[in-house]
XYZ file of C-alpha atoms in Angstrom:
780
model
C 132.830 48.225 108.925
C 134.850 50.092 106.370
C 136.012 53.487 107.419
C 137.924 54.391 104.370
C 137.216 56.404 101.125
C 133.524 56.068 100.317
C 132.439 54.946 103.733
C 129.359 56.581 105.386
C 131.379 57.331 108.616
C 129.542 59.265 111.423
C 131.511 62.500 112.163
C 134.092 62.011 114.985
C 133.742 65.717 116.096
C 129.869 65.464 116.632
C 130.240 63.890 120.079
C 131.814 66.921 121.635
C 129.320 69.231 119.784
C 126.055 67.329 120.657
C 127.237 66.926 124.366
C 128.049 70.646 124.706
C 131.852 70.038 125.015
C 132.725 72.220 121.815
C 135.100 75.031 122.706
C 134.204 78.288 120.741
C 136.008 81.660 120.899
C 133.441 83.030 123.400
C 134.194 80.249 125.725
C 137.651 81.556 126.035
C 138.501 83.674 129.063
C 141.924 85.194 129.483
C 143.585 86.291 132.638
C 142.542 89.585 133.693
C 139.530 89.551 131.277
C 137.996 92.737 130.067
C 135.247 93.529 127.550
C 134.817 95.629 124.437
C 131.645 97.404 123.163
C 131.820 99.507 120.103
C 130.264 102.841 119.497
C 128.816 102.746 116.020
C 127.592 105.283 113.664
C 123.620 105.527 113.625
C 123.963 107.352 110.156
C 124.779 106.126 106.802
C 126.947 108.997 105.922
C 128.266 111.679 108.149
C 131.331 113.622 109.230
C 132.814 113.045 112.684
C 133.084 116.536 114.214
C 133.969 115.507 117.650
C 133.809 112.681 120.242
C 133.104 113.516 123.837
C 134.146 110.450 126.034
C 134.073 112.237 129.558
C 130.785 110.774 130.774
C 131.602 107.350 129.381
C 135.051 107.344 130.896
C 133.727 108.306 134.326
C 131.279 105.263 134.529
C 131.761 102.383 136.810
C 133.884 99.580 135.436
C 135.254 101.622 132.472
C 138.993 100.888 131.757
C 139.435 102.890 128.623
C 137.689 104.749 125.776
C 139.648 104.602 122.562
C 139.000 106.208 119.279
C 140.241 106.286 115.765
C 142.677 109.059 116.082
C 144.493 107.034 118.798
C 144.442 103.904 116.633
C 145.961 105.446 113.705
C 148.391 107.515 115.788
C 149.787 104.028 117.063
C 150.531 103.152 113.447
C 147.724 100.739 112.848
C 147.071 100.548 109.151
C 143.997 100.601 106.977
C 141.929 97.633 106.131
C 142.735 96.415 102.513
C 141.494 94.554 99.716
C 143.753 91.605 98.819
C 142.766 91.237 95.131
C 143.857 93.809 92.690
C 141.417 94.128 89.858
C 142.274 96.726 87.105
C 139.672 98.662 84.818
C 139.474 97.733 81.219
C 141.444 100.993 80.556
C 144.223 99.688 82.619
C 143.732 101.923 85.544
C 144.010 100.456 89.016
C 140.848 99.884 91.325
C 139.875 102.811 93.450
C 140.327 101.502 96.993
C 139.093 103.823 99.563
C 140.653 104.266 102.961
C 139.016 102.018 105.735
C 140.370 102.514 109.297
C 139.220 100.155 111.888
C 137.873 102.960 113.994
C 136.696 105.859 111.701
C 138.517 109.038 112.241
C 136.745 111.846 110.229
C 133.888 110.195 108.279
C 131.442 107.326 108.605
C 129.988 105.620 105.550
C 127.502 103.028 106.811
C 125.325 102.509 109.776
C 127.534 100.462 112.076
C 130.775 102.042 111.084
C 132.684 102.072 114.385
C 134.008 105.363 115.744
C 135.375 104.278 119.191
C 135.463 101.457 121.570
C 134.864 101.025 125.325
C 136.956 98.517 127.324
C 135.196 97.836 130.678
C 135.254 95.108 133.418
C 132.145 93.401 132.201
C 129.994 93.308 128.843
C 127.098 95.191 130.425
C 129.403 98.132 131.664
C 130.903 98.193 128.402
C 127.716 98.585 126.551
C 126.227 101.207 128.957
C 129.445 103.311 128.641
C 129.319 103.017 124.886
C 125.905 104.486 124.967
C 127.189 107.390 126.962
C 129.837 108.400 124.424
C 128.638 111.470 122.594
C 129.432 111.834 118.979
C 129.046 115.095 117.077
C 127.904 114.224 113.602
C 127.396 116.366 110.585
C 124.968 114.221 108.460
C 125.575 113.852 104.903
C 123.535 112.735 101.880
C 123.511 108.928 101.562
C 122.889 106.195 98.942
C 122.214 102.422 99.618
C 121.469 101.325 96.055
C 123.891 100.124 93.522
C 121.704 100.997 90.550
C 121.853 104.802 91.672
C 125.421 104.837 92.802
C 126.821 106.001 89.314
C 124.308 108.852 88.864
C 125.568 112.430 89.072
C 123.253 113.115 92.010
C 124.596 110.274 94.116
C 126.806 111.271 97.174
C 130.412 110.751 96.776
C 131.861 108.168 99.272
C 135.667 108.279 98.664
C 137.489 111.168 97.186
C 139.680 108.788 95.080
C 136.847 107.062 93.474
C 135.000 109.616 91.253
C 131.449 108.783 90.814
C 131.601 105.969 93.273
C 133.241 103.768 90.566
C 135.664 101.192 91.913
C 136.401 99.727 88.659
C 134.967 99.256 85.141
C 136.122 95.675 84.146
C 135.513 93.463 81.104
C 136.202 89.973 79.844
C 135.774 88.339 76.514
C 135.456 89.777 72.993
C 132.831 92.397 72.854
C 132.888 92.958 69.238
C 132.583 89.342 68.378
C 129.762 88.911 70.810
C 127.874 91.858 69.335
C 128.162 90.556 65.875
C 127.012 86.995 66.988
C 123.879 88.493 68.618
C 123.238 90.645 65.630
C 123.049 87.618 63.421
C 121.050 85.497 65.822
C 117.732 83.943 65.002
C 116.497 84.643 68.520
C 117.719 86.860 71.237
C 116.633 86.592 74.878
C 117.009 89.663 76.968
C 116.556 89.866 80.783
C 117.034 92.443 83.649
C 118.219 90.234 86.680
C 118.829 91.250 90.299
C 120.722 88.914 92.636
C 119.458 90.094 96.060
C 121.608 91.077 99.010
C 122.052 88.521 101.780
C 123.360 88.428 105.331
C 125.423 85.425 106.057
C 123.931 84.424 109.572
C 126.414 81.802 110.687
C 125.000 80.082 113.823
C 128.052 81.376 115.782
C 128.371 85.147 115.727
C 131.844 86.559 115.331
C 133.920 86.966 118.397
C 137.466 87.848 119.388
C 139.656 87.420 122.494
C 142.838 89.295 122.393
C 145.596 88.811 124.855
C 148.783 90.924 125.158
C 151.800 89.787 127.093
C 153.833 92.805 127.964
C 156.646 90.580 129.255
C 157.776 89.626 125.677
C 155.415 91.936 123.735
C 153.423 88.851 122.383
C 149.960 88.858 121.167
C 147.404 85.991 120.978
C 144.242 86.284 119.043
C 141.474 83.735 119.479
C 138.961 84.404 116.701
C 136.193 83.081 114.588
C 138.270 82.655 111.469
C 138.216 80.378 108.367
C 141.871 80.933 107.774
C 143.941 81.770 110.851
C 147.384 81.856 109.141
C 146.049 84.448 106.495
C 144.583 86.484 109.510
C 148.012 86.470 111.202
C 149.640 87.487 107.846
C 147.483 90.491 107.349
C 147.228 91.698 110.755
C 151.137 91.868 110.849
C 152.214 92.697 107.390
C 149.267 95.112 106.398
C 147.694 96.395 109.491
C 150.982 96.482 111.624
C 149.319 95.368 114.662
C 152.211 93.051 115.702
C 155.099 91.478 114.105
C 154.202 87.981 112.640
C 156.598 86.182 115.057
C 154.963 87.858 117.958
C 151.459 87.120 116.978
C 149.600 83.828 117.515
C 146.189 83.351 116.050
C 143.834 80.597 117.186
C 140.588 79.563 115.495
C 139.092 77.029 117.843
C 135.708 75.354 117.083
C 133.940 77.689 114.697
C 130.064 77.668 114.164
C 129.775 78.091 110.496
C 131.283 80.787 108.206
C 129.830 80.634 104.797
C 132.719 83.132 103.684
C 131.901 85.713 106.019
C 134.721 84.603 108.549
C 137.475 84.670 105.895
C 138.083 88.317 106.330
C 139.841 90.502 108.896
C 137.211 92.911 110.397
C 137.838 96.209 112.391
C 136.721 94.252 115.657
C 139.751 91.935 115.595
C 142.226 94.671 114.838
C 140.772 97.049 117.464
C 140.758 94.252 120.347
C 144.386 93.243 119.736
C 145.456 96.974 119.718
C 143.225 97.571 122.767
C 144.758 94.740 124.749
C 148.068 96.309 124.210
C 146.895 99.813 125.211
C 145.239 98.549 128.426
C 147.494 95.585 129.263
C 144.346 93.569 129.671
C 142.781 90.658 127.863
C 139.929 92.074 125.642
C 136.997 90.034 124.503
C 134.222 90.973 122.061
C 131.380 88.853 120.847
C 128.794 90.126 118.481
C 124.919 89.959 119.249
C 122.805 89.129 116.243
C 121.795 92.694 115.675
C 125.342 93.751 115.586
C 126.088 90.907 113.133
C 123.449 92.177 110.655
C 125.391 95.731 110.615
C 128.933 94.265 110.672
C 129.244 91.011 109.059
C 130.102 91.247 105.345
C 127.009 90.886 103.310
C 126.867 88.920 100.003
C 125.429 89.139 96.385
C 123.866 92.494 95.437
C 124.169 92.308 91.511
C 122.162 94.112 88.979
C 122.496 92.716 85.608
C 121.035 92.982 82.002
C 121.902 90.227 79.652
C 121.309 89.097 76.164
C 121.517 85.392 74.915
C 121.415 84.668 71.254
C 120.500 81.464 69.402
C 120.711 80.155 65.902
C 117.744 78.696 63.977
C 118.599 75.301 65.578
C 118.606 76.535 69.139
C 122.399 76.604 69.607
C 123.763 79.504 71.656
C 125.859 81.964 69.489
C 126.603 84.594 71.990
C 126.124 85.864 75.435
C 126.554 89.486 76.582
C 126.324 90.614 80.192
C 126.422 93.968 81.869
C 126.597 93.929 85.859
C 126.596 96.725 88.378
C 128.101 94.896 91.699
C 127.571 96.627 94.997
C 130.617 96.386 97.129
C 129.186 98.574 100.062
C 131.003 101.289 101.750
C 134.504 99.862 101.672
C 136.385 97.195 99.760
C 136.653 93.967 101.919
C 139.553 91.615 101.555
C 138.449 89.456 98.516
C 135.498 91.702 97.420
C 137.064 92.688 94.268
C 137.362 89.191 92.828
C 133.752 88.072 93.470
C 131.995 89.956 90.751
C 134.925 89.546 88.371
C 137.157 86.378 88.276
C 134.763 84.383 90.499
C 131.643 85.435 88.499
C 132.256 86.387 84.902
C 134.442 83.394 84.268
C 131.630 80.910 84.947
C 129.123 82.660 82.436
C 129.687 79.944 79.948
C 127.851 77.551 82.404
C 127.726 73.895 81.148
C 127.337 75.174 77.574
C 129.474 75.381 74.394
C 129.334 79.194 73.945
C 131.849 80.654 71.355
C 131.249 84.288 72.142
C 130.878 85.743 75.626
C 131.410 89.388 76.871
C 130.976 90.697 80.252
C 131.203 94.162 81.594
C 131.319 94.686 85.396
C 131.244 98.076 87.152
C 131.736 97.846 90.932
C 130.543 100.675 93.097
C 130.492 102.116 96.520
C 127.273 102.645 98.527
C 126.455 103.547 102.123
C 125.888 100.103 103.174
C 127.797 97.154 104.951
C 130.742 96.126 102.905
C 130.071 93.054 100.499
C 132.436 90.247 100.116
C 132.311 86.329 99.541
C 129.208 84.341 100.635
C 128.649 80.724 100.004
C 129.456 80.374 96.287
C 130.874 83.941 95.788
C 130.275 84.953 92.318
C 129.430 81.364 91.041
C 125.634 81.696 92.281
C 125.311 85.108 90.540
C 126.701 83.592 87.295
C 124.485 80.496 87.455
C 121.438 82.630 88.196
C 122.062 84.719 85.018
C 122.756 81.786 82.700
C 120.029 79.446 84.092
C 117.434 82.014 83.989
C 118.271 83.020 80.517
C 118.264 79.382 79.321
C 114.869 78.585 80.862
C 113.335 81.878 79.585
C 114.797 81.362 76.155
C 113.294 77.839 75.996
C 109.809 79.242 76.729
C 110.175 82.032 74.144
C 111.077 79.690 71.569
C 108.744 77.004 72.435
C 111.447 74.426 73.167
C 111.733 71.839 76.114
C 114.056 73.567 78.680
C 115.876 70.278 79.307
C 116.460 69.499 75.507
C 117.644 73.074 74.882
C 120.227 72.455 77.693
C 121.316 69.242 76.295
C 121.634 70.604 72.826
C 124.065 73.053 73.964
C 126.043 71.097 76.645
C 129.882 70.797 76.374
C 130.350 67.082 75.176
C 134.241 66.811 74.850
C 136.873 67.481 77.515
C 139.038 69.404 78.296
C 136.963 72.340 76.947
C 138.170 75.834 76.781
C 135.695 78.592 77.477
C 136.073 82.003 76.011
C 136.207 83.398 79.569
C 139.501 81.895 81.030
C 138.116 78.573 82.326
C 139.301 75.246 81.021
C 136.771 72.544 82.115
C 138.763 69.259 82.651
C 135.999 66.558 83.051
C 132.319 66.195 83.251
C 129.224 64.235 81.920
C 126.534 66.897 81.989
C 124.011 64.504 80.162
C 124.461 61.933 82.850
C 123.373 64.479 85.646
C 120.447 65.690 83.604
C 119.353 62.243 82.947
C 119.681 61.140 86.411
C 117.760 64.292 87.779
C 115.018 63.904 85.324
C 114.409 60.277 86.179
C 114.647 60.827 89.911
C 112.249 63.736 89.623
C 109.825 61.726 87.446
C 109.698 64.576 84.985
C 107.709 62.272 82.589
C 104.820 62.224 85.142
C 104.819 66.035 85.708
C 101.916 66.697 83.256
C 99.617 64.416 85.256
C 100.689 66.159 88.484
C 100.072 69.583 87.145
C 96.635 68.554 85.951
C 95.817 67.103 89.364
C 97.157 70.311 91.132
C 94.818 72.406 88.665
C 91.752 70.336 89.778
C 92.538 71.691 93.348
C 92.833 75.182 92.101
C 96.767 75.248 92.464
C 99.319 76.180 89.859
C 102.099 73.607 89.525
C 105.512 74.457 87.959
C 108.916 72.670 87.211
C 112.187 74.439 86.930
C 115.635 73.359 85.898
C 119.057 74.543 86.725
C 122.170 72.888 85.266
C 125.032 74.616 87.269
C 128.892 74.470 87.048
C 131.214 76.078 89.620
C 135.008 76.466 89.853
C 136.543 75.206 93.186
C 139.937 75.033 94.638
C 140.995 78.375 93.001
C 144.431 77.706 91.481
C 147.113 77.557 90.594
C 148.950 80.248 92.545
C 150.849 81.580 89.655
C 147.674 81.967 87.592
C 145.684 83.787 90.174
C 148.636 85.957 91.179
C 148.657 87.046 87.423
C 144.983 88.030 87.890
C 145.679 90.206 90.831
C 145.545 87.705 93.936
C 147.630 88.997 96.804
C 148.335 85.479 98.120
C 149.106 82.019 96.785
C 146.327 79.480 96.829
C 148.132 76.250 97.678
C 147.721 74.180 101.018
C 150.112 72.667 103.410
C 150.020 69.374 105.510
C 152.389 67.510 107.857
C 151.801 63.933 108.689
C 153.338 62.694 111.976
C 153.595 59.171 112.859
C 154.174 58.792 116.561
C 156.378 56.043 118.173
C 153.318 53.971 118.923
C 151.844 54.273 115.683
C 149.111 56.845 116.224
C 149.037 59.569 113.560
C 148.653 63.403 113.727
C 147.796 65.312 110.603
C 148.537 69.138 110.786
C 146.611 70.822 108.052
C 146.448 74.347 106.935
C 142.773 73.890 106.126
C 140.247 74.940 108.819
C 137.087 73.086 109.607
C 134.067 75.167 110.688
C 131.356 72.580 110.009
C 132.784 70.470 107.121
C 133.716 67.355 109.117
C 137.507 67.421 108.371
C 138.265 65.565 111.547
C 136.474 62.705 110.058
C 137.080 62.900 106.341
C 140.739 63.790 106.605
C 141.178 60.869 109.046
C 139.377 58.449 106.534
C 142.057 58.881 103.825
C 144.877 58.426 106.399
C 143.357 55.337 107.945
C 142.750 53.847 104.517
C 146.202 54.598 103.288
C 147.922 52.962 106.359
C 145.439 50.348 107.289
C 144.950 51.670 110.840
C 141.820 52.472 112.691
C 139.978 55.886 112.529
C 140.455 56.533 116.120
C 144.306 56.352 115.673
C 144.221 59.393 113.591
C 143.953 62.897 114.867
C 143.498 66.104 112.907
C 145.034 69.424 114.164
C 144.174 72.731 112.537
C 143.381 76.329 113.446
C 146.477 77.310 115.631
C 149.389 79.261 113.986
C 151.882 78.037 116.731
C 151.140 74.520 115.977
C 150.276 74.132 112.386
C 152.680 75.109 109.487
C 151.535 78.104 107.279
C 148.350 77.164 105.390
C 145.769 79.028 103.417
C 142.503 77.978 105.140
C 139.083 76.897 103.977
C 136.794 78.656 101.612
C 135.832 78.127 97.994
C 135.215 74.470 98.475
C 138.948 73.843 98.504
C 139.535 71.553 101.501
C 139.091 68.401 99.707
C 140.710 69.142 96.392
C 143.556 71.103 97.844
C 143.915 70.414 101.584
C 143.397 66.500 101.210
C 145.898 66.593 98.224
C 148.647 68.178 100.414
C 147.873 65.235 102.955
C 148.204 62.763 100.137
C 151.609 64.262 99.133
C 152.793 64.121 102.763
C 151.546 60.449 103.026
C 153.559 59.589 99.844
C 156.606 60.712 101.648
C 155.657 58.830 104.800
C 154.982 55.651 102.994
C 158.241 55.868 101.070
C 160.121 55.991 104.477
C 158.028 53.183 105.894
C 158.865 50.987 102.975
C 162.634 51.593 103.319
C 162.434 50.862 107.146
C 160.359 47.721 106.825
C 162.492 46.471 103.781
C 165.704 47.040 105.840
C 164.369 45.288 108.966
C 162.624 42.443 107.179
C 165.405 41.838 104.693
C 163.185 42.408 101.662
C 162.915 44.575 98.510
C 160.863 47.826 98.888
C 158.985 46.741 95.953
C 157.556 43.706 97.848
C 156.478 45.804 100.892
C 152.626 46.106 101.247
C 150.801 48.104 103.995
C 147.489 46.722 105.031
C 145.460 45.598 108.071
C 147.641 47.545 110.566
C 150.817 45.682 109.297
C 153.748 46.318 107.007
C 154.334 42.934 105.185
C 156.567 41.463 102.765
C 154.048 40.188 99.886
C 153.737 36.433 99.671
C 155.454 35.532 102.927
C 154.611 35.622 106.629
C 157.299 38.328 107.478
C 155.608 41.406 108.815
C 155.918 44.229 111.185
C 153.110 45.780 113.054
C 152.411 49.383 112.008
C 153.317 50.439 115.617
C 156.467 48.610 115.358
C 157.538 50.764 112.195
C 156.940 53.832 114.255
C 158.959 52.663 117.214
C 161.800 51.579 114.971
C 161.894 54.856 113.414
C 162.122 56.638 116.739
C 164.480 54.278 118.470
C 166.800 54.407 115.477
C 168.657 51.295 116.463
C 168.082 49.597 113.092
C 167.719 52.083 110.377
C 168.954 51.958 106.943
C 172.383 53.641 106.459
C 172.184 57.455 106.420
C 168.347 57.509 107.205
C 167.395 60.203 109.773
C 165.477 59.103 112.750
C 161.717 59.874 113.170
C 158.796 59.551 110.921
C 156.979 62.755 110.001
C 156.819 64.439 106.565
C 155.331 67.731 105.252
C 154.043 68.699 101.827
C 152.696 71.792 100.092
C 150.137 71.285 97.172
C 149.551 73.856 94.522
C 146.883 72.599 92.170
C 147.329 72.659 88.446
C 143.813 73.910 87.755
C 140.478 74.541 89.225
C 138.038 71.825 89.835
C 134.675 71.939 88.208
C 131.887 70.423 90.063
C 128.594 70.481 88.088
C 125.110 69.088 88.234
C 121.446 69.572 87.361
C 118.851 70.577 89.977
C 114.951 70.274 89.359
C 112.484 72.075 91.601
C 108.817 71.384 91.463
C 106.470 73.894 93.179
C 102.804 74.345 93.847
C 101.422 77.971 94.070
C 98.245 79.114 95.530
C 96.935 81.764 93.019
C 94.857 83.466 95.572
C 97.657 84.207 98.041
C 100.867 83.752 96.123
C 101.893 81.265 98.747
C 104.465 78.835 97.259
C 105.378 75.301 98.417
C 108.308 73.391 97.142
C 106.825 69.995 96.698
C 109.772 68.240 95.268
C 113.624 69.144 94.949
C 115.818 66.782 93.100
C 119.627 67.130 92.920
C 122.117 65.273 90.707
C 125.773 66.368 91.382
C 129.083 65.621 89.988
C 131.651 66.008 92.680
C 134.199 63.553 91.571
C 135.560 61.078 94.248
C 133.400 61.317 97.347
C 135.230 60.425 100.659
C 132.223 60.346 102.934
C 128.678 60.231 101.154
C 126.861 61.235 104.385
C 128.915 64.350 104.934
C 128.655 65.288 101.313
C 124.887 64.762 101.384
C 124.673 67.026 104.444
C 126.709 69.830 102.635
C 124.278 69.495 99.651
C 121.185 69.778 101.995
C 122.678 72.857 103.667
C 123.495 74.598 100.438
C 120.001 73.911 98.941
C 118.485 75.259 102.097
C 120.373 78.430 101.688
C 119.759 78.693 98.039
C 115.914 78.289 98.775
C 116.353 80.881 101.480
C 117.628 83.405 98.899
C 115.058 82.474 96.289
C 112.106 82.746 98.481
C 112.752 84.477 101.738
C 115.961 86.332 102.525
C 116.872 89.894 101.496
C 118.778 92.628 103.136
C 116.771 95.857 102.632
C 117.911 99.435 103.165
C 115.894 102.597 103.196
C 117.082 105.231 100.467
C 118.983 106.959 103.085
C 120.962 103.962 104.241
C 119.150 102.774 107.410
C 119.018 98.947 107.605
C 115.365 97.773 107.606
C 116.100 94.156 108.056
C 118.366 94.241 111.146
C 116.804 91.280 112.972
C 115.072 87.909 112.321
C 111.757 89.909 112.933
C 112.441 91.343 109.367
C 114.945 89.154 107.818
C 113.352 85.900 106.940
C 115.488 82.867 107.411
C 114.405 79.425 105.992
C 112.673 77.066 108.566
C 112.135 73.229 108.355
C 108.671 73.834 107.145
C 109.747 75.837 104.212
C 111.896 73.050 102.867
C 110.937 69.650 101.106
C 112.742 66.342 101.497
C 115.703 66.601 99.198
C 116.196 63.891 96.750
C 120.113 63.939 96.390
C 122.043 61.839 93.867
C 125.445 61.659 92.406
C 126.763 60.839 88.945
C 130.480 61.446 89.042
C 133.387 61.903 86.843
C 136.901 61.893 88.200
C 138.795 65.245 88.385
C 142.143 64.437 86.579
C 143.995 67.194 88.357
C 144.443 66.074 91.956
C 145.455 62.703 93.482
C 142.056 61.832 94.798
C 140.008 62.870 91.804
C 138.015 65.266 94.201
C 135.954 68.351 92.822
C 134.481 69.871 96.013
C 130.923 69.973 97.330
C 130.601 72.717 99.864
C 128.882 75.438 97.641
C 127.140 73.531 94.940
C 123.634 73.515 96.713
C 123.552 77.175 97.198
C 124.675 77.874 93.514
C 122.382 75.653 91.630
C 119.222 75.874 93.560
C 117.961 79.587 93.316
C 117.424 79.570 89.590
C 115.761 76.125 89.842
C 113.305 77.539 92.336
C 112.472 80.706 90.399
C 112.262 78.822 87.055
C 109.692 76.507 88.675
C 107.628 79.325 90.149
C 107.695 81.460 86.814
C 106.638 78.153 85.042
C 103.740 77.764 87.495
C 102.309 81.324 87.154
C 103.152 81.989 83.570
C 105.272 85.052 84.100
C 109.034 85.052 83.670
C 109.317 88.437 85.381
C 109.926 87.505 88.928
C 112.655 88.701 91.260
C 114.173 87.043 94.279
C 113.015 86.674 96.911
C 109.928 85.133 95.525
C 107.798 86.116 98.604
C 103.980 85.538 98.587
C 103.319 89.217 97.752
C 105.928 89.219 94.879
C 104.386 86.000 93.517
C 100.819 87.310 93.801
C 101.758 90.569 92.109
C 103.347 88.519 89.271
C 100.313 86.388 88.877
C 98.111 89.611 88.661
C 100.601 91.093 86.109
C 100.318 87.918 83.967
C 96.597 88.340 83.915
């Protein structure tokens, strides 16, 4: 059975997961283990007038009660945003101070003011409840659309009117002129609802301080351990980089929320040093709702203009983006360079202008969540396209087709240069698989049963593998976005791949091994993937933005190129042949057209024995590489959703969901399909069920699964998933990335289908039964 590129290989890592042998952060127990519990503000906005720790400190099992003044007094720095975005007038963004433990003011429910370290989790929690904090309650605001009003409370002194930045992209004057001359203009107000990430494994940290050499070790639920170490040392001054080891063991999902450094990791490391104890903290689910970075929360008005033939002449977008109480690590880039640069969609639009105002509110900070800006852009463009088609009486599929980009490369007016694609092929494949031709008959049959049937399209495009580093640096990124790899061939021929990427559900231990096994003609079990430990793996940038294939695998390919070159030299020398005649296949290194060969293991042994190497060749067989992409990759596709709505209750059933994606080269179709399934499930969750809701005074009303509705199996149909690929020309494997597409393309498809069924375009996410019923009544 083939195990190389394109093979449906079962995931190697699943054996330990399904047998309970996975090792997660909360499974780690340090010597002399102690436990942390945080004292958190119950108020959305308040001054901290005093903290009385006497009762808590006297309780059984309590080792220490520590506060923000002690933390900042020890030189621990503020949490930063690592992407600098300037306003359109050139002024820098207004980044408010965020201490891991608040010192004088709290700005959201859950903002930590102190931490208790105790002998057991229960003793730590009881003592945390005994800490008395004297608060002066201040006015609060939780809503982005009110943040800029004169009556809104001021969150940070250096951000007048709660404005973080007022940013724009595109030619405003040209876009206004195009819209003024348009034959038809569609206008919409759109909200992208706030979401909680809800990874299966909650965040956790185990901090270990070794006083003998002043060394720190942090086990943590991180998507990028090297970046975590860099930020903890260089910006938060917790420990020198060479004295800090960060280990991200098995991680149970991230969806972006585990990219960032949170107050808890900083505090646990510092507390370990203060107490000379190993300190562990693991969030419970309620704590996760008020501490994990939320996603989305955009409020947008948009205008899309068309000429008399139905071609788009201009798109103007104005967005207020809620970033919560503080700026998280990549928060500034999400509603700017990851959002507005994708507003061209799959379409040839000459004139685009977008203005984004990012604001502070008394809510949990917002940052990247699966798709990160791309779902918000897709929702704007695809809701506008569907609505425009209905307003103009055009077929929504054909309106899209009329405006598709047809020639590549294609330069959009908002930075992006699309390198390859065939948007017609994805649309055709999706329409055929969804049997769009038979929809009218299905709608008629549903009507005979008193049901409303609707069909909705979404033709999405996204940008993955953010790059190159010089380009993103010029746009304000505080780090490079390359990736690293080291390929080690051991003396017996087994291979270890050390990758800077991190796996938290993507299946890297399988897919990365597949490309190595195919390249060197060895078995999959002979390849091991090592990641997640800054003491074992060279510096790498981690996993997010669907970058592991396009960027992480490309680094592995570059390292394999170097290994292969050395293997050829060794074999040519030993077998007395020309390097050009050496072939590697079937576990052997051969001279083409002869019976002369070395076993793969013999090459490894020869390299390390060093008895018969070419002159001046160093012993050993391992090579490293760094790969910095030349461009983003651009996965794309068309999704078609078909729904049935009960007009008496507003209950909606997704009866069919069809996806046609272009991911470029696919390493493992089974894993890719799993990624698409998961992404669509999250997109349906956003479209129909999920929403973080705050009261006007900043109290979280959806702080548990009793109130925050997650999608269940019964909410989801069977997904019909297909692929019509074009190869990416900008990386050695032709990969585009697949991890976020499902969450990007599905929400507008679902809402477009429901609005088609009920005859009312004015429907916001989540489309709960009540919301759908209200929209049906409004349409009457």
